[in-house]
């Protein structure tokens, strides 16, 4: 089967939405008492918002609605940036007391993300500051036109990656032994690489449509980092989580079969099975 860039982006974002939502629910139900669990759950919730609204953008036909969905998806990117810095700082505080520089960096990222969120709310009500006009169907363009402040969002996202990477690296250096440092390095590398690959989702805003295949790798890396952290810190019952993942795999497979069926009639058996598994 041939997939054009829109097909690849739709499937990749849909997979990221499923993974992030499932893991976020697990963490909030089982590890919300742990500060590290709460910050990880917040990060995955932001990924879910980014992914779900980006996925819905791909499948709606109304251009005005599709643009609004993309605006909310951009909010998810901003919130993911803030949540990642928050998670990395919480992780660092396990071994290193918070100093004025690290706390100041955290405040700067929170204030910057809050301002960008306000601008995106303005875009929901007619502004074109970050998300510009959508003039072609979503199966022809992977993103609307970039607004004049889109470059600011990309710069902010990049800054948050750098800040969180510094926090992760400092946590790895402060490990109490070789095993602890190695564990911190694995979390650091998987999350940082996932964020960098996720950043390739900005490419379609400027007409580069070859990047969605690369960006799709980010979702499995986020899932790996989350489940490694779950195992490392015993944030929830791993056996139950993997049993649920088996059900989730059936759910995901059936969902994409429905998505790719040419007609509603052909999709009915899969819809029935999907609802049963759900």
Short mmCIF file of C-alpha atoms in Angstrom, two decimals:
data_model
loop_
_atom_site.label_atom_id
_atom_site.label_comp_id
_atom_site.label_asym_id
_atom_site.label_seq_id
_atom_site.Cartn_x
_atom_site.Cartn_y
_atom_site.Cartn_z
CA UNK A 1 0.00 0.00 0.00
CA UNK A 2 1.27 3.49 -0.87
CA UNK A 3 1.22 6.20 1.78
CA UNK A 4 1.60 9.86 0.94
CA UNK A 5 2.99 12.25 3.59
CA UNK A 6 -0.48 12.96 4.97
CA UNK A 7 -1.09 9.22 5.50
CA UNK A 8 2.22 8.83 7.32
CA UNK A 9 1.60 11.87 9.52
CA UNK A 10 -1.94 10.74 10.33
CA UNK A 11 -0.83 7.28 11.41
CA UNK A 12 2.20 8.57 13.30
CA UNK A 13 0.22 11.19 15.22
CA UNK A 14 -2.60 8.74 15.89
CA UNK A 15 -0.12 6.24 17.35
CA UNK A 16 1.45 8.94 19.51
CA UNK A 17 -2.00 9.98 20.75
CA UNK A 18 -2.91 6.42 21.73
CA UNK A 19 0.41 5.72 23.46
CA UNK A 20 0.58 8.99 25.38
CA UNK A 21 -3.05 8.81 26.50
CA UNK A 22 -2.78 5.22 27.67
CA UNK A 23 0.44 5.76 29.63
CA UNK A 24 -0.78 9.07 31.09
CA UNK A 25 -3.94 7.36 32.39
CA UNK A 26 -1.86 4.55 33.92
CA UNK A 27 0.43 7.02 35.66
CA UNK A 28 -2.31 9.31 36.98
CA UNK A 29 -4.26 6.35 38.34
CA UNK A 30 -1.31 4.54 39.90
CA UNK A 31 1.44 7.07 40.57
CA UNK A 32 -0.22 10.41 41.20
CA UNK A 33 1.04 10.36 44.81
CA UNK A 34 4.63 10.53 43.52
CA UNK A 35 5.86 13.94 42.42
CA UNK A 36 7.92 12.42 39.61
CA UNK A 37 4.89 10.41 38.49
CA UNK A 38 2.69 13.53 38.40
CA UNK A 39 5.18 15.51 36.35
CA UNK A 40 5.64 12.62 33.92
CA UNK A 41 1.86 12.26 33.64
CA UNK A 42 1.55 15.98 32.88
CA UNK A 43 4.17 15.69 30.16
CA UNK A 44 2.35 12.75 28.55
CA UNK A 45 -0.98 14.58 28.79
CA UNK A 46 0.53 17.48 26.84
CA UNK A 47 1.76 15.01 24.21
CA UNK A 48 -1.76 13.56 24.04
CA UNK A 49 -3.29 17.01 23.46
CA UNK A 50 -0.73 17.80 20.77
CA UNK A 51 -1.26 14.42 19.10
CA UNK A 52 -5.05 14.09 19.33
CA UNK A 53 -5.80 17.52 17.93
CA UNK A 54 -3.11 17.08 15.28
CA UNK A 55 -4.72 13.75 14.37
CA UNK A 56 -8.21 15.30 14.18
CA UNK A 57 -6.80 18.01 11.94
CA UNK A 58 -5.88 15.31 9.43
CA UNK A 59 -9.34 13.74 9.24
CA UNK A 60 -11.79 16.67 9.21
CA UNK A 61 -12.86 18.24 5.93
CA UNK A 62 -14.00 21.67 7.16
CA UNK A 63 -11.05 24.03 6.72
CA UNK A 64 -12.07 26.47 9.46
CA UNK A 65 -12.50 23.67 11.99
CA UNK A 66 -9.24 22.02 10.91
CA UNK A 67 -7.37 25.27 11.54
CA UNK A 68 -8.89 25.61 15.03
CA UNK A 69 -7.84 22.03 15.80
CA UNK A 70 -4.30 22.86 14.71
CA UNK A 71 -4.25 25.88 17.03
CA UNK A 72 -5.11 23.63 20.01
CA UNK A 73 -2.48 21.16 18.83
CA UNK A 74 0.07 23.98 18.93
CA UNK A 75 -0.97 24.70 22.51
CA UNK A 76 -0.11 21.08 23.26
CA UNK A 77 3.39 21.66 21.88
CA UNK A 78 3.86 24.69 24.12
CA UNK A 79 2.53 22.79 27.16
CA UNK A 80 4.79 19.83 26.32
CA UNK A 81 7.77 22.19 26.33
CA UNK A 82 6.87 23.51 29.78
CA UNK A 83 6.04 20.04 31.14
CA UNK A 84 9.34 18.58 29.94
CA UNK A 85 11.33 21.28 31.73
CA UNK A 86 9.23 20.66 34.85
CA UNK A 87 9.80 16.89 34.67
CA UNK A 88 13.55 17.25 34.13
CA UNK A 89 13.86 19.69 37.06
CA UNK A 90 11.88 17.36 39.34
CA UNK A 91 14.14 14.50 38.26
CA UNK A 92 17.24 16.60 38.95
CA UNK A 93 16.01 17.55 42.43
CA UNK A 94 16.26 13.88 43.44
CA UNK A 95 20.03 14.31 43.68
CA UNK A 96 20.84 18.03 43.42
CA UNK A 97 19.28 20.87 45.48
CA UNK A 98 17.59 23.52 43.37
CA UNK A 99 19.75 26.61 42.84
CA UNK A 100 18.80 30.09 41.69
CA UNK A 101 19.86 29.48 38.07
CA UNK A 102 17.87 26.29 37.60
CA UNK A 103 14.79 27.77 39.26
CA UNK A 104 15.14 30.93 37.20
CA UNK A 105 15.33 28.88 33.99
CA UNK A 106 12.19 27.01 35.04
CA UNK A 107 10.32 30.28 35.72
CA UNK A 108 11.45 31.71 32.38
CA UNK A 109 10.11 28.68 30.51
CA UNK A 110 6.80 28.77 32.41
CA UNK A 111 6.29 32.50 31.76
CA UNK A 112 7.26 32.13 28.10
CA UNK A 113 4.89 29.20 27.63
CA UNK A 114 2.06 31.08 29.33
CA UNK A 115 2.51 34.06 27.01
CA UNK A 116 2.54 31.82 23.93
CA UNK A 117 -0.62 30.12 25.19
CA UNK A 118 -2.36 33.51 25.43
CA UNK A 119 -1.30 34.32 21.86
CA UNK A 120 -2.66 30.96 20.66
CA UNK A 121 -5.96 31.68 22.43
CA UNK A 122 -6.08 34.90 20.40
CA UNK A 123 -5.51 32.77 17.27
CA UNK A 124 -8.59 30.73 18.23
CA UNK A 125 -10.65 33.91 18.07
CA UNK A 126 -9.49 35.27 14.75
CA UNK A 127 -5.81 36.05 15.24
CA UNK A 128 -3.17 34.85 12.81
CA UNK A 129 -0.10 35.39 14.97
CA UNK A 130 1.20 31.80 15.15
CA UNK A 131 -1.20 29.72 13.06
CA UNK A 132 -2.01 31.36 9.75
CA UNK A 133 -4.75 30.63 7.24
CA UNK A 134 -5.58 27.16 5.96
CA UNK A 135 -6.39 27.48 2.27
CA UNK A 136 -6.12 23.88 1.03
CA UNK A 137 -7.68 20.59 2.24
CA UNK A 138 -5.79 18.76 4.99
CA UNK A 139 -5.05 15.83 2.68
CA UNK A 140 -3.05 18.23 0.52
CA UNK A 141 -1.20 20.25 3.16
CA UNK A 142 0.15 18.87 6.44
CA UNK A 143 -0.20 22.22 8.23
CA UNK A 144 -1.74 25.68 7.73
CA UNK A 145 0.40 28.65 6.78
CA UNK A 146 2.89 29.68 9.46
CA UNK A 147 2.07 32.93 11.23
CA UNK A 148 4.73 35.59 11.91
CA UNK A 149 5.32 34.27 15.47
CA UNK A 150 5.70 30.59 14.51
CA UNK A 151 9.48 31.07 14.59
CA UNK A 152 9.12 32.21 18.22
CA UNK A 153 7.33 28.95 19.09
CA UNK A 154 10.07 26.91 17.40
CA UNK A 155 12.74 28.91 19.27
CA UNK A 156 10.88 28.38 22.55
CA UNK A 157 10.55 24.64 21.90
CA UNK A 158 14.28 24.44 21.12
CA UNK A 159 15.15 26.42 24.26
CA UNK A 160 13.09 24.07 26.43
CA UNK A 161 14.84 21.07 24.90
CA UNK A 162 18.20 22.62 25.77
CA UNK A 163 17.16 23.49 29.33
CA UNK A 164 15.71 20.04 29.99
CA UNK A 165 18.78 18.39 28.43
CA UNK A 166 21.02 20.36 30.80
CA UNK A 167 18.90 19.26 33.77
CA UNK A 168 18.94 15.63 32.60
CA UNK A 169 22.71 15.72 32.09
CA UNK A 170 23.25 17.26 35.54
CA UNK A 171 21.09 14.51 37.04
CA UNK A 172 23.19 11.87 35.29
CA UNK A 173 26.42 13.41 36.61
CA UNK A 174 25.00 13.45 40.13
CA UNK A 175 24.18 9.73 40.13
CA UNK A 176 25.09 7.93 43.32
CA UNK A 177 26.68 5.00 41.47
CA UNK A 178 27.31 3.64 37.98
CA UNK A 179 23.87 2.02 37.75
CA UNK A 180 22.09 5.20 38.81
CA UNK A 181 24.05 7.28 36.30
CA UNK A 182 23.33 4.82 33.51
CA UNK A 183 19.62 4.90 34.26
CA UNK A 184 19.64 8.71 34.18
CA UNK A 185 21.56 8.66 30.90
CA UNK A 186 18.98 6.35 29.30
CA UNK A 187 16.09 8.59 30.34
CA UNK A 188 18.07 11.66 29.25
CA UNK A 189 18.97 10.31 25.80
CA UNK A 190 15.58 8.78 24.95
CA UNK A 191 13.53 11.83 25.96
CA UNK A 192 15.92 14.33 24.37
CA UNK A 193 16.11 12.45 21.08
CA UNK A 194 12.31 12.03 21.11
CA UNK A 195 11.85 15.78 21.57
CA UNK A 196 14.28 16.55 18.75
CA UNK A 197 12.52 14.13 16.41
CA UNK A 198 9.15 15.50 17.50
CA UNK A 199 10.41 18.94 16.53
CA UNK A 200 10.55 17.82 12.89
CA UNK A 201 6.75 18.21 12.96
CA UNK A 202 7.41 21.90 12.43
CA UNK A 203 8.83 21.22 8.96
CA UNK A 204 5.44 20.99 7.13
CA UNK A 205 4.62 24.53 8.27
CA UNK A 206 7.34 25.64 5.86
CA UNK A 207 6.53 23.26 3.01
CA UNK A 208 8.86 20.34 3.80
CA UNK A 209 6.73 17.18 3.61
CA UNK A 210 9.40 14.50 3.90
CA UNK A 211 9.77 14.84 7.66
CA UNK A 212 6.63 13.08 9.05
CA UNK A 213 8.28 9.66 8.68
CA UNK A 214 11.16 10.85 10.89
CA UNK A 215 8.85 12.46 13.43
CA UNK A 216 6.86 9.24 13.79
CA UNK A 217 9.85 7.68 15.60
CA UNK A 218 9.34 10.11 18.51
CA UNK A 219 6.26 8.30 19.87
CA UNK A 220 8.00 4.94 20.51
CA UNK A 221 10.91 6.79 22.15
CA UNK A 222 8.57 8.64 24.51
CA UNK A 223 6.86 5.34 25.32
CA UNK A 224 10.22 3.67 25.98
CA UNK A 225 11.33 6.50 28.29
CA UNK A 226 8.03 6.40 30.16
CA UNK A 227 8.01 2.64 30.66
CA UNK A 228 11.68 2.58 31.59
CA UNK A 229 10.95 5.21 34.25
CA UNK A 230 7.91 3.24 35.38
CA UNK A 231 10.05 0.14 35.83
CA UNK A 232 12.96 2.01 37.38
CA UNK A 233 10.86 3.87 39.93
CA UNK A 234 8.09 1.27 40.34
CA UNK A 235 5.47 3.91 39.55
CA UNK A 236 2.85 1.24 38.80
CA UNK A 237 2.32 -2.49 38.44
CA UNK A 238 4.29 -3.38 35.31
CA UNK A 239 2.51 -6.71 34.79
CA UNK A 240 -0.87 -4.98 34.72
CA UNK A 241 0.52 -2.31 32.39
CA UNK A 242 1.76 -4.85 29.86
CA UNK A 243 -1.51 -6.79 30.02
CA UNK A 244 -3.30 -3.55 29.19
CA UNK A 245 -0.83 -2.88 26.39
CA UNK A 246 -1.82 -6.16 24.75
CA UNK A 247 -5.44 -4.95 24.66
CA UNK A 248 -4.21 -1.57 23.50
CA UNK A 249 -2.33 -3.19 20.59
CA UNK A 250 -5.55 -4.81 19.38
CA UNK A 251 -7.35 -1.50 19.82
CA UNK A 252 -4.72 0.40 17.83
CA UNK A 253 -4.53 -2.16 15.02
CA UNK A 254 -8.32 -2.17 14.61
CA UNK A 255 -8.52 1.62 14.77
CA UNK A 256 -6.10 2.05 11.87
CA UNK A 257 -7.87 -0.64 9.87
CA UNK A 258 -11.05 1.44 10.23
CA UNK A 259 -9.15 4.59 9.27
CA UNK A 260 -7.79 3.05 6.08
CA UNK A 261 -10.95 1.27 4.92
CA UNK A 262 -12.26 2.85 1.68
CA UNK A 263 -15.95 2.78 2.68
CA UNK A 264 -18.03 2.78 5.87
CA UNK A 265 -19.63 -0.53 4.91
CA UNK A 266 -16.25 -2.23 4.65
CA UNK A 267 -15.28 -0.86 8.08
CA UNK A 268 -18.36 -2.13 9.98
CA UNK A 269 -16.79 -5.45 11.19
CA UNK A 270 -13.74 -3.58 12.44
CA UNK A 271 -15.91 -0.95 14.14
CA UNK A 272 -17.82 -3.67 16.01
CA UNK A 273 -14.56 -5.34 17.09
CA UNK A 274 -13.05 -1.98 18.05
CA UNK A 275 -16.01 -1.15 20.31
CA UNK A 276 -15.83 -4.61 21.89
CA UNK A 277 -12.15 -4.23 22.73
CA UNK A 278 -12.68 -0.66 23.94
#
